[in-house]
Short mmCIF file of C-alpha atoms in Angstrom, two decimals:
data_model
loop_
_atom_site.label_atom_id
_atom_site.label_comp_id
_atom_site.label_asym_id
_atom_site.label_seq_id
_atom_site.Cartn_x
_atom_site.Cartn_y
_atom_site.Cartn_z
CA MET P 11 58.90 67.56 176.53
CA VAL P 12 55.15 67.64 174.79
CA LYS P 13 52.81 65.17 176.09
CA ILE P 14 50.63 63.75 173.92
CA LYS P 15 47.16 62.24 175.19
CA ASN P 16 46.32 58.86 173.69
CA ASN P 17 42.87 58.32 173.68
CA THR P 18 41.64 54.93 172.06
CA LYS P 19 38.16 54.94 173.63
CA THR P 20 35.65 55.14 170.57
CA SER P 21 32.67 57.22 170.96
CA SER P 22 29.19 55.54 170.79
CA TYR P 23 26.61 58.20 169.58
CA LYS P 24 23.08 56.85 169.50
CA HIS P 25 20.44 58.18 167.40
CA LEU P 26 17.24 59.25 169.51
CA SER P 27 14.37 56.34 168.99
CA LEU P 28 10.89 57.08 167.87
CA LYS P 29 9.22 56.72 171.48
CA GLU P 30 11.86 59.39 172.89
CA ARG P 31 11.15 61.81 170.08
CA GLN P 32 7.48 61.28 170.95
CA LEU P 33 8.21 62.03 174.61
CA ILE P 34 10.12 64.91 173.86
CA GLU P 35 7.46 66.70 171.91
CA VAL P 36 4.90 65.90 174.81
CA TRP P 37 7.19 67.29 177.52
CA HIS P 38 7.96 70.21 175.43
CA ASN P 39 4.47 71.03 174.44
CA MET P 40 3.72 70.70 178.25
CA GLY P 41 6.49 72.93 178.72
CA ASP P 42 9.16 71.22 180.43
CA SER P 43 12.94 72.20 179.99
CA ASN P 44 15.72 70.47 177.87
CA ARG P 45 17.52 69.83 181.36
CA GLU P 46 14.22 68.15 182.65
CA ILE P 47 13.21 66.06 179.75
CA GLY P 48 17.13 65.19 179.24
CA ARG P 49 17.37 63.74 182.95
CA ARG P 50 14.29 62.00 182.29
CA LEU P 51 15.67 60.00 178.97
CA GLY P 52 19.32 59.76 180.78
CA ARG P 53 20.36 62.23 177.71
CA HIS P 54 22.67 65.39 177.35
CA TYR P 55 19.81 68.13 177.71
CA GLN P 56 21.13 69.74 174.19
CA THR P 57 20.63 66.29 172.59
CA VAL P 58 16.78 67.09 173.51
CA LYS P 59 16.41 70.66 172.22
CA ILE P 60 13.90 71.37 169.21
#
């Protein structure tokens, strides 16, 4: 028997705001890592990569 996972939860992807993009740029220019920036913004570190 094959068990099928019924996942009815919808994903809610969000775009970065202009303010977040500006902060990312400033922090990258200061040499902060993607992981650190992601932690500050509450986002996944891959979201903030340039």
